[in-house]
């Protein structure tokens, strides 16, 4: 079986996911995982598809039918069923939005030897102040032998400096 990682970007409109799913299913593909979202009028995401080796080329050709709706870039990925090694930590950040929050968070993670497994963020209207709040949920993993304790301490220090709430758990 071949694994394809599809990056998907296009103008948002009804039925895009269904059209993508139809083409994948028509070529014997299995939609395994995805992260899809509407962002500022654009539809963007990533999809992991498993397809029989002898249907791979036909699926890639079939995906080109969506070129006018979506830009799809297939990547020949490898699916691993093994969980990555290392201790994992998930945390949320909530605070007043400002430029540089993501940079500050990622500098701490990289500096402490962690890699990001998942990063989801958004801005939302602050209910009382009329400003914008930044909210993120991050899952990161330490290298084998490293502990996440130092990273959590560094994140807590950063949260105090940039005045955001940090919840680890």
PDB file of C-alpha atoms in Angstrom:
ATOM      1  CA  UNK A   1       0.000   0.000   0.000  1.00  0.00           C
ATOM      2  CA  UNK A   2       1.145   3.526  -0.777  1.00  0.00           C
ATOM      3  CA  UNK A   3       0.625   6.452   1.544  1.00  0.00           C
ATOM      4  CA  UNK A   4       0.059   9.924   0.143  1.00  0.00           C
ATOM      5  CA  UNK A   5       0.001  13.103   2.156  1.00  0.00           C
ATOM      6  CA  UNK A   6      -2.151  15.616   0.304  1.00  0.00           C
ATOM      7  CA  UNK A   7      -1.914  19.327   0.974  1.00  0.00           C
ATOM      8  CA  UNK A   8      -5.104  21.026  -0.078  1.00  0.00           C
ATOM      9  CA  UNK A   9      -5.659  24.767  -0.642  1.00  0.00           C
ATOM     10  CA  UNK A  10      -8.404  26.605  -2.499  1.00  0.00           C
ATOM     11  CA  UNK A  11     -11.248  29.089  -2.315  1.00  0.00           C
ATOM     12  CA  UNK A  12     -13.769  27.860   0.234  1.00  0.00           C
ATOM     13  CA  UNK A  13     -17.080  26.608  -1.162  1.00  0.00           C
ATOM     14  CA  UNK A  14     -19.631  23.936  -0.320  1.00  0.00           C
ATOM     15  CA  UNK A  15     -18.841  20.371  -1.360  1.00  0.00           C
ATOM     16  CA  UNK A  16     -15.036  20.498  -1.588  1.00  0.00           C
ATOM     17  CA  UNK A  17     -14.422  17.786   1.018  1.00  0.00           C
ATOM     18  CA  UNK A  18     -17.067  15.571  -0.560  1.00  0.00           C
ATOM     19  CA  UNK A  19     -15.498  15.922  -4.024  1.00  0.00           C
ATOM     20  CA  UNK A  20     -12.075  15.078  -2.614  1.00  0.00           C
ATOM     21  CA  UNK A  21     -13.503  12.084  -0.731  1.00  0.00           C
ATOM     22  CA  UNK A  22     -15.294  10.859  -3.870  1.00  0.00           C
ATOM     23  CA  UNK A  23     -12.073  10.837  -5.905  1.00  0.00           C
ATOM     24  CA  UNK A  24     -10.119   9.085  -3.149  1.00  0.00           C
ATOM     25  CA  UNK A  25     -12.811   6.409  -2.736  1.00  0.00           C
ATOM     26  CA  UNK A  26     -13.212   5.941  -6.513  1.00  0.00           C
ATOM     27  CA  UNK A  27      -9.551   4.938  -6.698  1.00  0.00           C
ATOM     28  CA  UNK A  28      -9.671   2.503  -3.779  1.00  0.00           C
ATOM     29  CA  UNK A  29      -8.091   4.959  -1.371  1.00  0.00           C
ATOM     30  CA  UNK A  30      -8.680   5.104   2.344  1.00  0.00           C
ATOM     31  CA  UNK A  31      -8.896   8.547   3.998  1.00  0.00           C
ATOM     32  CA  UNK A  32      -6.919   7.890   7.193  1.00  0.00           C
ATOM     33  CA  UNK A  33      -6.342  11.273   8.860  1.00  0.00           C
ATOM     34  CA  UNK A  34      -6.902  14.914   8.108  1.00  0.00           C
ATOM     35  CA  UNK A  35      -6.793  18.437   9.419  1.00  0.00           C
ATOM     36  CA  UNK A  36      -8.983  20.768   7.386  1.00  0.00           C
ATOM     37  CA  UNK A  37     -10.130  24.317   8.056  1.00  0.00           C
ATOM     38  CA  UNK A  38     -11.578  27.474   6.558  1.00  0.00           C
ATOM     39  CA  UNK A  39      -9.138  30.337   7.017  1.00  0.00           C
ATOM     40  CA  UNK A  40     -10.101  33.848   5.872  1.00  0.00           C
ATOM     41  CA  UNK A  41     -12.205  32.560   2.981  1.00  0.00           C
ATOM     42  CA  UNK A  42      -9.702  29.919   1.913  1.00  0.00           C
ATOM     43  CA  UNK A  43     -10.045  26.204   2.496  1.00  0.00           C
ATOM     44  CA  UNK A  44      -6.798  24.572   3.599  1.00  0.00           C
ATOM     45  CA  UNK A  45      -5.715  21.263   5.008  1.00  0.00           C
ATOM     46  CA  UNK A  46      -3.706  18.128   4.923  1.00  0.00           C
ATOM     47  CA  UNK A  47      -4.975  14.595   4.339  1.00  0.00           C
ATOM     48  CA  UNK A  48      -3.245  11.227   4.787  1.00  0.00           C
ATOM     49  CA  UNK A  49      -4.505   8.695   2.257  1.00  0.00           C
ATOM     50  CA  UNK A  50      -3.652   5.014   1.912  1.00  0.00           C
ATOM     51  CA  UNK A  51      -4.105   3.597  -1.572  1.00  0.00           C
ATOM     52  CA  UNK A  52      -3.194   0.273  -3.210  1.00  0.00           C
ATOM     53  CA  UNK A  53       0.139   0.573  -5.005  1.00  0.00           C
ATOM     54  CA  UNK A  54      -1.444  -0.187  -8.375  1.00  0.00           C
ATOM     55  CA  UNK A  55      -4.013   2.644  -7.921  1.00  0.00           C
ATOM     56  CA  UNK A  56      -1.577   5.337  -6.780  1.00  0.00           C
ATOM     57  CA  UNK A  57      -0.926   6.866 -10.217  1.00  0.00           C
ATOM     58  CA  UNK A  58      -4.634   6.835 -11.128  1.00  0.00           C
ATOM     59  CA  UNK A  59      -5.499   8.550  -7.838  1.00  0.00           C
ATOM     60  CA  UNK A  60      -2.921  11.282  -8.421  1.00  0.00           C
ATOM     61  CA  UNK A  61      -4.301  11.779 -11.932  1.00  0.00           C
ATOM     62  CA  UNK A  62      -7.860  11.807 -10.566  1.00  0.00           C
ATOM     63  CA  UNK A  63      -6.930  14.461  -8.030  1.00  0.00           C
ATOM     64  CA  UNK A  64      -5.911  16.729 -10.901  1.00  0.00           C
ATOM     65  CA  UNK A  65      -9.644  16.958 -11.745  1.00  0.00           C
ATOM     66  CA  UNK A  66      -9.947  19.279  -8.746  1.00  0.00           C
ATOM     67  CA  UNK A  67      -7.271  21.702  -9.979  1.00  0.00           C
ATOM     68  CA  UNK A  68      -9.829  24.384 -10.762  1.00  0.00           C
ATOM     69  CA  UNK A  69     -11.257  24.106  -7.232  1.00  0.00           C
ATOM     70  CA  UNK A  70      -8.254  23.166  -5.126  1.00  0.00           C
ATOM     71  CA  UNK A  71      -4.515  23.108  -5.430  1.00  0.00           C
ATOM     72  CA  UNK A  72      -3.519  19.601  -4.313  1.00  0.00           C
ATOM     73  CA  UNK A  73       0.068  18.537  -3.815  1.00  0.00           C
ATOM     74  CA  UNK A  74       0.586  14.816  -3.184  1.00  0.00           C
ATOM     75  CA  UNK A  75       3.619  13.797  -1.166  1.00  0.00           C
ATOM     76  CA  UNK A  76       4.798  10.204  -0.976  1.00  0.00           C
ATOM     77  CA  UNK A  77       4.715   9.747   2.772  1.00  0.00           C
ATOM     78  CA  UNK A  78       5.309   6.779   4.960  1.00  0.00           C
ATOM     79  CA  UNK A  79       2.787   5.805   7.594  1.00  0.00           C
ATOM     80  CA  UNK A  80       4.284   4.630  10.824  1.00  0.00           C
ATOM     81  CA  UNK A  81       2.144   2.802  13.329  1.00  0.00           C
ATOM     82  CA  UNK A  82       4.813   3.219  15.992  1.00  0.00           C
ATOM     83  CA  UNK A  83       4.270   6.067  18.419  1.00  0.00           C
ATOM     84  CA  UNK A  84       7.152   8.545  18.364  1.00  0.00           C
ATOM     85  CA  UNK A  85       9.607   8.086  21.208  1.00  0.00           C
ATOM     86  CA  UNK A  86       9.927  10.620  23.991  1.00  0.00           C
ATOM     87  CA  UNK A  87       7.738  12.152  26.663  1.00  0.00           C
ATOM     88  CA  UNK A  88       4.815  14.224  25.433  1.00  0.00           C
ATOM     89  CA  UNK A  89       3.202  17.361  26.886  1.00  0.00           C
ATOM     90  CA  UNK A  90       0.045  19.197  25.836  1.00  0.00           C
ATOM     91  CA  UNK A  91      -0.637  22.755  26.873  1.00  0.00           C
ATOM     92  CA  UNK A  92      -2.937  25.640  26.070  1.00  0.00           C
ATOM     93  CA  UNK A  93      -2.124  29.331  25.918  1.00  0.00           C
ATOM     94  CA  UNK A  94      -4.691  32.109  26.212  1.00  0.00           C
ATOM     95  CA  UNK A  95      -3.964  35.823  26.356  1.00  0.00           C
ATOM     96  CA  UNK A  96      -4.156  39.143  24.597  1.00  0.00           C
ATOM     97  CA  UNK A  97      -3.091  38.768  20.996  1.00  0.00           C
ATOM     98  CA  UNK A  98       0.134  40.424  19.912  1.00  0.00           C
ATOM     99  CA  UNK A  99       2.769  39.796  17.258  1.00  0.00           C
ATOM    100  CA  UNK A 100       5.416  37.266  18.276  1.00  0.00           C
ATOM    101  CA  UNK A 101       3.529  34.882  20.576  1.00  0.00           C
ATOM    102  CA  UNK A 102       4.071  31.888  18.296  1.00  0.00           C
ATOM    103  CA  UNK A 103       7.743  32.795  17.852  1.00  0.00           C
ATOM    104  CA  UNK A 104       8.192  33.080  21.627  1.00  0.00           C
ATOM    105  CA  UNK A 105       6.496  29.722  22.291  1.00  0.00           C
ATOM    106  CA  UNK A 106       8.421  27.868  19.616  1.00  0.00           C
ATOM    107  CA  UNK A 107      11.752  29.351  20.763  1.00  0.00           C
ATOM    108  CA  UNK A 108      11.156  27.904  24.234  1.00  0.00           C
ATOM    109  CA  UNK A 109      10.160  24.503  22.854  1.00  0.00           C
ATOM    110  CA  UNK A 110      13.136  24.250  20.506  1.00  0.00           C
ATOM    111  CA  UNK A 111      15.481  25.590  23.171  1.00  0.00           C
ATOM    112  CA  UNK A 112      14.348  22.845  25.534  1.00  0.00           C
ATOM    113  CA  UNK A 113      14.724  20.122  22.883  1.00  0.00           C
ATOM    114  CA  UNK A 114      11.051  19.549  22.108  1.00  0.00           C
ATOM    115  CA  UNK A 115       9.430  19.086  18.720  1.00  0.00           C
ATOM    116  CA  UNK A 116       5.864  20.029  17.915  1.00  0.00           C
ATOM    117  CA  UNK A 117       3.476  17.176  17.139  1.00  0.00           C
ATOM    118  CA  UNK A 118       0.387  19.373  16.862  1.00  0.00           C
ATOM    119  CA  UNK A 119      -0.217  23.130  16.934  1.00  0.00           C
ATOM    120  CA  UNK A 120      -3.692  24.654  16.617  1.00  0.00           C
ATOM    121  CA  UNK A 121      -4.275  28.359  17.152  1.00  0.00           C
ATOM    122  CA  UNK A 122      -6.834  31.056  16.580  1.00  0.00           C
ATOM    123  CA  UNK A 123      -7.732  34.580  17.571  1.00  0.00           C
ATOM    124  CA  UNK A 124     -11.104  35.377  19.105  1.00  0.00           C
ATOM    125  CA  UNK A 125     -12.800  38.575  20.194  1.00  0.00           C
ATOM    126  CA  UNK A 126     -12.195  39.380  23.853  1.00  0.00           C
ATOM    127  CA  UNK A 127     -15.634  39.534  25.497  1.00  0.00           C
ATOM    128  CA  UNK A 128     -15.095  42.575  27.715  1.00  0.00           C
ATOM    129  CA  UNK A 129     -12.185  44.565  26.316  1.00  0.00           C
ATOM    130  CA  UNK A 130     -13.092  44.579  22.644  1.00  0.00           C
ATOM    131  CA  UNK A 131      -9.586  43.416  21.704  1.00  0.00           C
ATOM    132  CA  UNK A 132      -8.420  40.082  20.337  1.00  0.00           C
ATOM    133  CA  UNK A 133      -7.372  37.037  22.333  1.00  0.00           C
ATOM    134  CA  UNK A 134      -4.807  34.516  21.095  1.00  0.00           C
ATOM    135  CA  UNK A 135      -5.581  30.895  21.905  1.00  0.00           C
ATOM    136  CA  UNK A 136      -3.402  27.877  21.096  1.00  0.00           C
ATOM    137  CA  UNK A 137      -3.328  24.211  21.947  1.00  0.00           C
ATOM    138  CA  UNK A 138       0.087  22.632  21.476  1.00  0.00           C
ATOM    139  CA  UNK A 139       1.305  19.069  21.793  1.00  0.00           C
ATOM    140  CA  UNK A 140       5.079  18.701  21.880  1.00  0.00           C
ATOM    141  CA  UNK A 141       7.448  15.798  22.408  1.00  0.00           C
ATOM    142  CA  UNK A 142      10.828  15.621  24.081  1.00  0.00           C
ATOM    143  CA  UNK A 143      13.648  13.692  22.498  1.00  0.00           C
ATOM    144  CA  UNK A 144      14.374  10.316  24.008  1.00  0.00           C
ATOM    145  CA  UNK A 145      16.096  10.832  27.345  1.00  0.00           C
ATOM    146  CA  UNK A 146      14.962  14.453  27.721  1.00  0.00           C
ATOM    147  CA  UNK A 147      12.195  15.304  30.153  1.00  0.00           C
ATOM    148  CA  UNK A 148       9.467  17.854  29.598  1.00  0.00           C
ATOM    149  CA  UNK A 149       9.762  19.282  33.135  1.00  0.00           C
ATOM    150  CA  UNK A 150      12.354  21.897  32.163  1.00  0.00           C
ATOM    151  CA  UNK A 151      10.276  22.877  29.137  1.00  0.00           C
ATOM    152  CA  UNK A 152       7.152  23.319  31.265  1.00  0.00           C
ATOM    153  CA  UNK A 153       9.104  25.495  33.712  1.00  0.00           C
ATOM    154  CA  UNK A 154      10.426  27.602  30.816  1.00  0.00           C
ATOM    155  CA  UNK A 155       6.917  27.917  29.356  1.00  0.00           C
ATOM    156  CA  UNK A 156       5.546  29.016  32.740  1.00  0.00           C
ATOM    157  CA  UNK A 157       8.266  31.658  32.964  1.00  0.00           C
ATOM    158  CA  UNK A 158       7.463  32.862  29.444  1.00  0.00           C
ATOM    159  CA  UNK A 159       3.727  32.967  30.237  1.00  0.00           C
ATOM    160  CA  UNK A 160       4.466  35.355  33.083  1.00  0.00           C
ATOM    161  CA  UNK A 161       6.636  37.553  30.897  1.00  0.00           C
ATOM    162  CA  UNK A 162       4.169  37.851  28.028  1.00  0.00           C
ATOM    163  CA  UNK A 163       1.121  37.840  30.314  1.00  0.00           C
ATOM    164  CA  UNK A 164      -0.781  34.823  29.012  1.00  0.00           C
ATOM    165  CA  UNK A 165      -2.492  31.968  30.832  1.00  0.00           C
ATOM    166  CA  UNK A 166      -0.758  28.627  30.423  1.00  0.00           C
ATOM    167  CA  UNK A 167      -2.528  25.370  31.222  1.00  0.00           C
ATOM    168  CA  UNK A 168      -0.531  22.149  31.115  1.00  0.00           C
ATOM    169  CA  UNK A 169      -2.311  18.855  31.094  1.00  0.00           C
TER     170      UNK A 169
END
